[in-house]
GROMACS .gro file of C-alpha atoms in nm:
model
  416
    1MET     CA    1  31.713  12.785   7.360
    2PRO     CA    2  31.391  12.952   7.264
    3ASP     CA    3  31.460  13.240   7.061
    4SER     CA    4  31.223  13.511   7.142
    5GLY     CA    5  31.362  13.756   6.919
    6LEU     CA    6  31.278  14.031   7.137
    7GLU     CA    7  31.536  14.301   7.279
    8THR     CA    8  31.269  14.512   7.476
    9ASP     CA    9  31.038  14.441   7.740
   10SER     CA   10  30.732  14.604   7.520
   11GLU     CA   11  30.551  14.264   7.544
   12VAL     CA   12  30.431  14.115   7.852
   13ASN     CA   13  30.319  13.742   7.884
   14PRO     CA   14  30.003  13.735   8.091
   15ILE     CA   15  30.105  13.409   8.248
   16SER     CA   16  30.467  13.552   8.337
   17ALA     CA   17  30.312  13.861   8.470
   18SER     CA   18  30.065  13.693   8.717
   19LYS     CA   19  30.203  13.714   9.061
   20PRO     CA   20  30.212  13.405   9.294
   21VAL     CA   21  30.182  13.490   9.674
   22LEU     CA   22  30.282  13.174   9.832
   23ALA     CA   23  30.624  12.982   9.840
   24ASN     CA   24  30.577  12.610   9.764
   25GLY     CA   25  30.861  12.414   9.903
   26ASP     CA   26  30.951  12.057   9.849
   27GLU     CA   27  30.712  11.991  10.141
   28GLN     CA   28  30.446  12.220   9.976
   29THR     CA   29  30.386  12.370  10.343
   30LEU     CA   30  30.214  12.676  10.244
   31CYS     CA   31  30.429  12.968  10.360
   32PRO     CA   32  30.368  13.341  10.271
   33VAL     CA   33  30.670  13.514  10.114
   34ASN     CA   34  30.773  13.831  10.287
   35GLN     CA   35  30.656  14.150  10.102
   36LYS     CA   36  30.933  14.300  10.215
   37LEU     CA   37  31.166  14.072  10.023
   38ILE     CA   38  30.968  14.135   9.695
   39ASP     CA   39  30.957  14.509   9.742
   40PHE     CA   40  31.338  14.483   9.795
   41LEU     CA   41  31.409  14.285   9.474
   42ILE     CA   42  31.176  14.500   9.297
   43ALA     CA   43  31.373  14.828   9.396
   44GLU     CA   44  31.715  14.651   9.305
   45ILE     CA   45  31.588  14.578   8.967
   46ASN     CA   46  31.436  14.916   8.912
   47ARG     CA   47  31.773  15.066   9.020
   48LYS     CA   48  31.942  14.887   8.727
   49ILE     CA   49  31.705  14.901   8.459
   50THR     CA   50  31.392  15.054   8.334
   51THR     CA   51  31.120  14.836   8.211
   52SER     CA   52  30.745  14.720   8.209
   53GLN     CA   53  30.651  14.686   8.615
   54LYS     CA   54  30.418  14.415   8.550
   55VAL     CA   55  30.727  14.201   8.426
   56VAL     CA   56  30.960  14.296   8.716
   57SER     CA   57  30.707  14.244   8.975
   58ALA     CA   58  30.632  13.909   8.828
   59VAL     CA   59  31.006  13.805   8.813
   60ALA     CA   60  31.078  13.954   9.173
   61THR     CA   61  30.790  13.738   9.326
   62ARG     CA   62  30.906  13.418   9.157
   63LEU     CA   63  31.283  13.475   9.280
   64ALA     CA   64  31.158  13.557   9.645
   65ILE     CA   65  30.948  13.258   9.635
   66GLU     CA   66  31.263  13.075   9.547
   67VAL     CA   67  31.513  13.211   9.812
   68THR     CA   68  31.263  13.157  10.056
   69ARG     CA   69  31.237  12.793   9.980
   70ILE     CA   70  31.602  12.763   9.973
   71CYS     CA   71  31.650  12.923  10.312
   72ARG     CA   72  31.369  12.720  10.458
   73LYS     CA   73  31.531  12.392  10.336
   74SER     CA   74  31.872  12.471  10.474
   75SER     CA   75  31.909  12.387  10.839
   76ARG     CA   76  32.241  12.585  10.848
   77ILE     CA   77  32.037  12.908  10.754
   78GLN     CA   78  31.761  12.836  10.987
   79ALA     CA   79  31.983  12.761  11.266
   80SER     CA   80  32.207  13.095  11.188
   81GLY     CA   81  31.887  13.326  11.316
   82GLU     CA   82  31.955  13.552  11.000
   83VAL     CA   83  31.717  13.417  10.763
   84ALA     CA   84  31.628  13.749  10.633
   85THR     CA   85  31.992  13.844  10.576
   86TRP     CA   86  32.052  13.512  10.378
   87GLN     CA   87  31.758  13.562  10.186
   88ARG     CA   88  31.869  13.925  10.065
   89GLN     CA   89  32.199  13.774   9.972
   90LEU     CA   90  32.092  13.503   9.796
   91ALA     CA   91  31.849  13.719   9.620
   92GLN     CA   92  32.104  13.999   9.550
   93ASN     CA   93  32.331  13.734   9.382
   94ARG     CA   94  32.087  13.592   9.158
   95VAL     CA   95  31.937  13.927   9.064
   96LYS     CA   96  32.308  14.015   8.949
   97LYS     CA   97  32.275  13.727   8.721
   98TYR     CA   98  31.960  13.834   8.586
   99LEU     CA   99  32.087  14.170   8.489
  100ASP     CA  100  32.429  14.066   8.355
  101TYR     CA  101  32.206  13.842   8.100
  102TYR     CA  102  31.981  14.130   8.062
  103LEU     CA  103  32.265  14.349   7.967
  104LEU     CA  104  32.392  14.085   7.728
  105GLY     CA  105  32.071  14.111   7.546
  106SER     CA  106  31.876  13.836   7.382
  107ARG     CA  107  32.153  13.685   7.132
  108GLN     CA  108  32.445  13.747   7.302
  109GLY     CA  109  32.307  13.612   7.636
  110ARG     CA  110  32.218  13.272   7.454
  111ILE     CA  111  32.562  13.252   7.316
  112GLU     CA  112  32.702  13.310   7.643
  113LEU     CA  113  32.495  13.045   7.830
  114HIS     CA  114  32.550  12.814   7.546
  115SER     CA  115  32.960  12.892   7.604
  116ARG     CA  116  32.946  12.810   8.001
  117LEU     CA  117  32.730  12.494   7.945
  118SER     CA  118  32.965  12.370   7.669
  119ALA     CA  119  33.257  12.429   7.882
  120ILE     CA  120  33.118  12.218   8.179
  121ALA     CA  121  32.985  11.946   7.925
  122TYR     CA  122  33.264  11.911   7.678
  123ARG     CA  123  33.483  11.661   7.867
  124TYR     CA  124  33.225  11.434   7.957
  125ILE     CA  125  32.994  11.431   7.589
  126ALA     CA  126  33.172  11.160   7.427
  127PRO     CA  127  33.163  10.806   7.508
  128THR     CA  128  33.478  10.643   7.699
  129ARG     CA  129  33.789  10.544   7.492
  130THR     CA  130  33.620  10.720   7.201
  131GLN     CA  131  33.894  10.930   6.991
  132LEU     CA  132  33.660  11.245   6.909
  133GLY     CA  133  33.851  11.587   6.780
  134PHE     CA  134  33.716  11.920   6.859
  135GLN     CA  135  33.485  11.935   6.582
  136GLY     CA  136  33.345  11.592   6.655
  137ARG     CA  137  33.275  11.681   7.035
  138CYS     CA  138  33.107  12.035   6.920
  139THR     CA  139  32.868  11.820   6.713
  140LEU     CA  140  32.759  11.615   6.991
  141LEU     CA  141  32.725  11.918   7.237
  142GLU     CA  142  32.503  12.088   7.001
  143ASP     CA  143  32.299  11.771   6.998
  144PHE     CA  144  32.304  11.727   7.377
  145LEU     CA  145  32.239  12.085   7.441
  146GLN     CA  146  31.925  12.115   7.228
  147GLY     CA  147  31.760  11.838   7.436
  148PHE     CA  148  31.886  11.989   7.745
  149TYR     CA  149  31.743  12.338   7.690
  150ILE     CA  150  31.396  12.156   7.649
  151GLU     CA  151  31.452  12.005   8.001
  152VAL     CA  152  31.545  12.335   8.119
  153LEU     CA  153  31.244  12.520   8.014
  154LYS     CA  154  30.988  12.208   8.133
  155ALA     CA  155  31.175  12.268   8.478
  156PHE     CA  156  31.146  12.630   8.480
  157ARG     CA  157  30.760  12.613   8.399
  158ARG     CA  158  30.728  12.326   8.675
  159GLU     CA  159  30.910  12.500   8.952
  160ASN     CA  160  30.742  12.826   8.890
  161HIS     CA  161  30.414  12.674   8.847
  162LEU     CA  162  30.368  12.843   8.491
  163GLY     CA  163  30.145  12.687   8.218
  164ASP     CA  164  30.301  12.437   7.960
  165ARG     CA  165  30.294  12.692   7.696
  166TYR     CA  166  30.498  12.958   7.889
  167SER     CA  167  30.759  13.108   7.711
  168PRO     CA  168  30.984  13.369   7.785
  169ARG     CA  169  30.873  13.682   7.608
  170THR     CA  170  31.048  13.998   7.703
  171ARG     CA  171  31.428  14.062   7.751
  172LEU     CA  172  31.424  14.057   8.181
  173GLU     CA  173  31.196  13.742   8.103
  174LEU     CA  174  31.456  13.586   7.880
  175ALA     CA  175  31.745  13.691   8.117
  176GLU     CA  176  31.562  13.522   8.418
  177TYR     CA  177  31.496  13.215   8.217
  178MET     CA  178  31.880  13.194   8.106
  179ALA     CA  179  32.019  13.270   8.469
  180PHE     CA  180  31.784  12.970   8.575
  181GLY     CA  181  31.947  12.766   8.307
  182GLU     CA  182  32.273  12.793   8.438
  183HIS     CA  183  32.163  12.767   8.787
  184TYR     CA  184  31.985  12.425   8.696
  185ALA     CA  185  32.271  12.289   8.517
  186LYS     CA  186  32.510  12.367   8.815
  187ARG     CA  187  32.268  12.202   9.077
  188ARG     CA  188  32.471  11.964   9.295
  189ILE     CA  189  32.294  11.607   9.268
  190SER     CA  190  32.423  11.387   9.613
  191LEU     CA  191  32.550  11.061   9.525
  192PRO     CA  192  32.644  10.766   9.720
  193GLY     CA  193  32.982  10.816   9.914
  194CYS     CA  194  32.943  11.178  10.055
  195TYR     CA  195  32.993  11.279   9.682
  196ASN     CA  196  32.818  11.491   9.464
  197GLN     CA  197  32.802  11.604   9.091
  198GLN     CA  198  32.670  11.875   8.867
  199LEU     CA  199  32.306  11.783   8.723
  200LEU     CA  200  32.478  11.898   8.354
  201VAL     CA  201  32.757  11.658   8.388
  202LEU     CA  202  32.513  11.368   8.483
  203ARG     CA  203  32.293  11.432   8.188
  204ALA     CA  204  32.626  11.466   7.964
  205GLN     CA  205  32.751  11.104   8.061
  206ALA     CA  206  32.427  10.974   8.025
  207PHE     CA  207  32.397  11.095   7.674
  208ALA     CA  208  32.766  10.980   7.607
  209ARG     CA  209  32.686  10.637   7.730
  210ARG     CA  210  32.408  10.611   7.442
  211LEU     CA  211  32.660  10.667   7.195
  212PRO     CA  212  32.739  10.561   6.918
  213THR     CA  213  32.371  10.401   6.856
  214GLU     CA  214  32.224  10.733   6.921
  215THR     CA  215  32.337  11.057   6.747
  216SER     CA  216  32.115  11.287   6.886
  217VAL     CA  217  31.917  11.277   7.216
  218ASP     CA  218  31.568  11.372   7.324
  219ILE     CA  219  31.617  11.369   7.730
  220GLU     CA  220  31.234  11.373   7.832
  221ARG     CA  221  31.174  11.082   7.588
  222ALA     CA  222  31.468  10.866   7.696
  223VAL     CA  223  31.324  10.902   8.045
  224ASP     CA  224  30.963  10.827   7.959
  225SER     CA  225  31.028  10.531   7.722
  226PRO     CA  226  31.347  10.356   7.867
  227LYS     CA  227  31.478  10.043   7.695
  228GLY     CA  228  31.623   9.716   7.834
  229ASP     CA  229  31.562   9.531   8.152
  230GLU     CA  230  31.378   9.785   8.329
  231ASP     CA  231  31.061   9.755   8.107
  232GLY     CA  232  30.886   9.482   8.320
  233PHE     CA  233  30.965   9.689   8.632
  234LEU     CA  234  30.823  10.018   8.470
  235ARG     CA  235  30.498   9.864   8.326
  236SER     CA  236  30.370   9.776   8.670
  237PRO     CA  237  30.038   9.966   8.673
  238VAL     CA  238  30.083  10.103   9.006
  239ILE     CA  239  30.450  10.230   8.933
  240GLN     CA  240  30.318  10.390   8.601
  241GLN     CA  241  30.035  10.562   8.765
  242ILE     CA  242  30.215  10.697   9.071
  243ARG     CA  243  30.522  10.794   8.849
  244ALA     CA  244  30.316  10.970   8.581
  245LYS     CA  245  30.197  11.210   8.895
  246MET     CA  246  30.498  11.224   9.030
  247VAL     CA  247  30.705  11.381   8.748
  248SER     CA  248  30.408  11.564   8.599
  249ASP     CA  249  30.407  11.932   8.581
  250VAL     CA  250  30.198  12.051   8.876
  251THR     CA  251  30.022  12.369   8.815
  252ASP     CA  252  29.694  12.296   9.067
  253PRO     CA  253  29.843  12.399   9.423
  254SER     CA  254  29.596  12.165   9.569
  255ALA     CA  255  29.744  11.877   9.389
  256ALA     CA  256  30.092  11.992   9.455
  257VAL     CA  257  30.020  11.971   9.831
  258LEU     CA  258  29.887  11.645   9.786
  259ARG     CA  259  30.188  11.553   9.581
  260ASP     CA  260  30.463  11.667   9.827
  261ARG     CA  261  30.277  11.530  10.141
  262ILE     CA  262  30.256  11.187   9.956
  263LEU     CA  263  30.653  11.213   9.884
  264LYS     CA  264  30.734  11.309  10.230
  265GLU     CA  265  30.504  11.015  10.361
  266LEU     CA  266  30.686  10.788  10.118
  267VAL     CA  267  30.988  10.881  10.241
  268GLN     CA  268  30.881  10.830  10.595
  269TYR     CA  269  30.788  10.489  10.496
  270PHE     CA  270  31.094  10.356  10.340
  271GLU     CA  271  31.292  10.503  10.641
  272GLU     CA  272  31.056  10.291  10.884
  273GLN     CA  273  31.120   9.990  10.641
  274ASP     CA  274  31.491  10.023  10.682
  275GLN     CA  275  31.484  10.095  10.275
  276ARG     CA  276  31.741  10.386  10.248
  277ALA     CA  277  31.849  10.243   9.902
  278CYS     CA  278  31.462  10.296   9.815
  279ILE     CA  279  31.486  10.676   9.908
  280ASP     CA  280  31.787  10.739   9.697
  281TYR     CA  281  31.640  10.552   9.395
  282LEU     CA  282  31.327  10.772   9.435
  283ALA     CA  283  31.517  11.080   9.464
  284LEU     CA  284  31.719  11.038   9.167
  285ARG     CA  285  31.387  10.917   8.980
  286LEU     CA  286  31.228  11.245   9.060
  287GLN     CA  287  31.534  11.417   8.887
  288ASP     CA  288  31.376  11.276   8.574
  289MET     CA  289  31.701  11.060   8.532
  290ALA     CA  290  31.689  10.742   8.308
  291PRO     CA  291  31.698  10.426   8.474
  292SER     CA  292  32.047  10.335   8.300
  293GLU     CA  293  32.178  10.678   8.415
  294ILE     CA  294  32.045  10.588   8.784
  295ASP     CA  295  32.204  10.250   8.751
  296GLU     CA  296  32.565  10.427   8.691
  297VAL     CA  297  32.511  10.684   8.967
  298LEU     CA  298  32.445  10.456   9.220
  299GLY     CA  299  32.704  10.182   9.140
  300LEU     CA  300  32.472   9.900   9.050
  301THR     CA  301  32.544   9.561   8.904
  302ALA     CA  302  32.278   9.425   8.692
  303ARG     CA  303  32.173   9.180   8.980
  304GLN     CA  304  32.177   9.452   9.247
  305ARG     CA  305  31.951   9.694   8.991
  306ASP     CA  306  31.692   9.395   8.937
  307TYR     CA  307  31.662   9.327   9.327
  308LEU     CA  308  31.648   9.720   9.410
  309GLN     CA  309  31.380   9.767   9.142
  310GLN     CA  310  31.172   9.479   9.276
  311ARG     CA  311  31.184   9.597   9.643
  312PHE     CA  312  31.084   9.943   9.529
  313LYS     CA  313  30.794   9.826   9.328
  314TYR     CA  314  30.695   9.596   9.637
  315HIS     CA  315  30.714   9.887   9.878
  316VAL     CA  316  30.547  10.150   9.669
  317GLU     CA  317  30.242   9.922   9.572
  318ARG     CA  318  30.217   9.831   9.950
  319PHE     CA  319  30.228  10.198  10.032
  320ALA     CA  320  29.996  10.292   9.767
  321GLN     CA  321  29.752  10.021   9.817
  322SER     CA  322  29.740   9.961  10.186
  323HIS     CA  323  29.968  10.170  10.386
  324ARG     CA  324  29.833  10.531  10.268
  325TRP     CA  325  29.571  10.401  10.016
  326GLN     CA  326  29.323  10.689  10.083
  327LEU     CA  327  29.602  10.963  10.055
  328VAL     CA  328  29.722  10.819   9.713
  329HIS     CA  329  29.404  10.760   9.563
  330GLN     CA  330  29.265  11.115   9.662
  331TRP     CA  331  29.579  11.206   9.458
  332LEU     CA  332  29.509  11.025   9.143
  333SER     CA  333  29.140  11.135   9.159
  334ALA     CA  334  29.067  10.778   9.236
  335ASP     CA  335  28.947  10.754   9.601
  336LEU     CA  336  28.626  10.574   9.733
  337ASP     CA  337  28.394  10.880   9.665
  338LYS     CA  338  28.496  10.895   9.300
  339ASN     CA  339  28.424  10.508   9.269
  340PHE     CA  340  28.814  10.436   9.259
  341GLY     CA  341  28.823  10.636   8.958
  342LEU     CA  342  28.627  10.393   8.763
  343SER     CA  343  28.373  10.484   8.485
  344PRO     CA  344  28.030  10.341   8.540
  345ALA     CA  345  28.073  10.042   8.317
  346GLU     CA  346  28.394   9.953   8.507
  347TRP     CA  347  28.228  10.011   8.874
  348ARG     CA  348  27.975   9.744   8.746
  349THR     CA  349  28.246   9.507   8.646
  350PHE     CA  350  28.410   9.561   8.992
  351VAL     CA  351  28.092   9.503   9.201
  352GLU     CA  352  27.980   9.204   9.013
  353GLN     CA  353  28.348   9.058   9.083
  354LEU     CA  354  28.309   9.094   9.466
  355SER     CA  355  28.197   8.821   9.727
  356ASP     CA  356  27.900   8.877   9.952
  357GLU     CA  357  28.151   8.967  10.246
  358GLN     CA  358  28.363   9.206   9.996
  359SER     CA  359  28.032   9.358   9.907
  360LEU     CA  360  27.938   9.425  10.272
  361LEU     CA  361  28.294   9.563  10.331
  362LEU     CA  362  28.260   9.789  10.033
  363ALA     CA  363  27.876   9.905  10.187
  364LEU     CA  364  28.065   9.964  10.523
  365LYS     CA  365  28.362  10.148  10.385
  366GLN     CA  366  28.102  10.389  10.176
  367GLN     CA  367  27.903  10.432  10.477
  368GLN     CA  368  28.214  10.534  10.675
  369LEU     CA  369  28.299  10.785  10.414
  370ARG     CA  370  27.964  10.943  10.424
  371GLU     CA  371  27.925  10.987  10.795
  372GLY     CA  372  28.269  11.164  10.823
  373GLU     CA  373  28.383  11.211  11.175
  374HIS     CA  374  28.084  11.045  11.326
  375SER     CA  375  28.109  10.721  11.103
  376LEU     CA  376  28.188  10.360  11.201
  377SER     CA  377  28.522  10.312  11.363
  378GLU     CA  378  28.765  10.056  11.218
  379GLN     CA  379  28.706   9.823  11.503
  380ALA     CA  380  28.291   9.862  11.450
  381ILE     CA  381  28.350   9.744  11.070
  382ALA     CA  382  28.563   9.450  11.190
  383GLN     CA  383  28.279   9.353  11.471
  384ALA     CA  384  28.018   9.380  11.194
  385LEU     CA  385  28.189   9.144  10.953
  386SER     CA  386  28.354   8.920  11.252
  387TRP     CA  387  28.676   8.978  11.143
  388THR     CA  388  28.988   9.111  11.320
  389PRO     CA  389  29.117   9.457  11.232
  390LYS     CA  390  29.402   9.305  11.061
  391GLN     CA  391  29.168   9.094  10.851
  392VAL     CA  392  28.953   9.410  10.762
  393ALA     CA  393  29.300   9.568  10.641
  394ARG     CA  394  29.422   9.303  10.428
  395ARG     CA  395  29.075   9.232  10.276
  396TRP     CA  396  29.028   9.595  10.207
  397THR     CA  397  29.380   9.611  10.027
  398ASN     CA  398  29.270   9.337   9.809
  399LEU     CA  399  28.943   9.490   9.717
  400VAL     CA  400  29.121   9.814   9.634
  401SER     CA  401  29.371   9.613   9.436
  402LEU     CA  402  29.116   9.479   9.226
  403ALA     CA  403  28.992   9.819   9.134
  404TRP     CA  404  29.340   9.934   9.046
  405LYS     CA  405  29.362   9.609   8.814
  406ILE     CA  406  29.021   9.688   8.653
  407ARG     CA  407  29.142  10.085   8.610
  408ASN     CA  408  29.453   9.969   8.474
  409GLN     CA  409  29.298   9.729   8.196
  410ARG     CA  410  29.154  10.057   8.045
  411SER     CA  411  29.516  10.200   8.045
  412LYS     CA  412  29.634   9.889   7.826
  413SER     CA  413  29.331   9.874   7.608
  414GLY     CA  414  29.386  10.236   7.515
  415LYS     CA  415  29.758  10.182   7.401
  416GLU     CA  416  29.661   9.869   7.191
   0.00000   0.00000   0.00000
């Protein structure tokens, strides 16, 4: 864990002291947080400790956003008619955890967190059928948890929309972070067969499966650079670009709104296509789980894995390049008004490759974009080209795919 070396709240990080005012749930529907809840949490913290009010306000606001999000997502809480009561109860439980770590202090708090996480991961940390004594397991635990703490810090920044250089600086911020780390480790991940497991256990099992060829682990790198049969699938330009955006730390609220709108519509698209397995696969990928770990969770054979990955790739590319191409390209900052994200030279290359009919289609689409709500309809474009609407859609998809390929050539050349 990051060692701030601080035991007081005399220093305030300007990022952490900033006060968010909106709750951002998984759907990213902007929803104001009840100021009364924030005031209640500030009072609860102040009742137990005396510290910087800027830090207290920032911590209380982040917690209010979190419990608001939890209550909005829970159909049981929403149906109870007692949402405010649930919010207070959840918030009080979390504040108690903050204060427990606060009273322990920086050093003892880290020791306590390390002990709790070690107790959970201990039995899962060694490969199956490996005979390891206590000291050997402890050595593996140290390697594993160092990587897991990096993951926790990144998750804390991401979920609280903090900068990528944020680290807890004050005693209360450190207590908040340690409580988050414990809560994050214990999150339940739904698995097939009405079964669920703690996130830390899944991470420990994945770590153990990579032994003994790996004696230490960087979970983030393992996710970003998978080895094995999945490489061809992950090199797909569409999958690379979309996945990079899906798991990135979103700090721009508008980008966050687009991201979650796309996630929602992608899941809806999978449901319409009767692709429930693709939804499960997507959910696990968004947990930053390695492909090999996903195979284990879903209980896939090599053949089943290859088949699922091909289906997933096909449907994501179809969704991105035809079904909701405008939304996806807007999110990637590669929509039509930005020349599909192509540089001037790439745009010239793109235009030069178009047939006369494709050039006319592009011109009509650009006119449609410029004129807004009074623009040409899809039917009018079809009539102008003497095509059917389905032909317009199919040929526009081909044109979008061509732009995507040209843009991807830049990525490939940059890696060589």
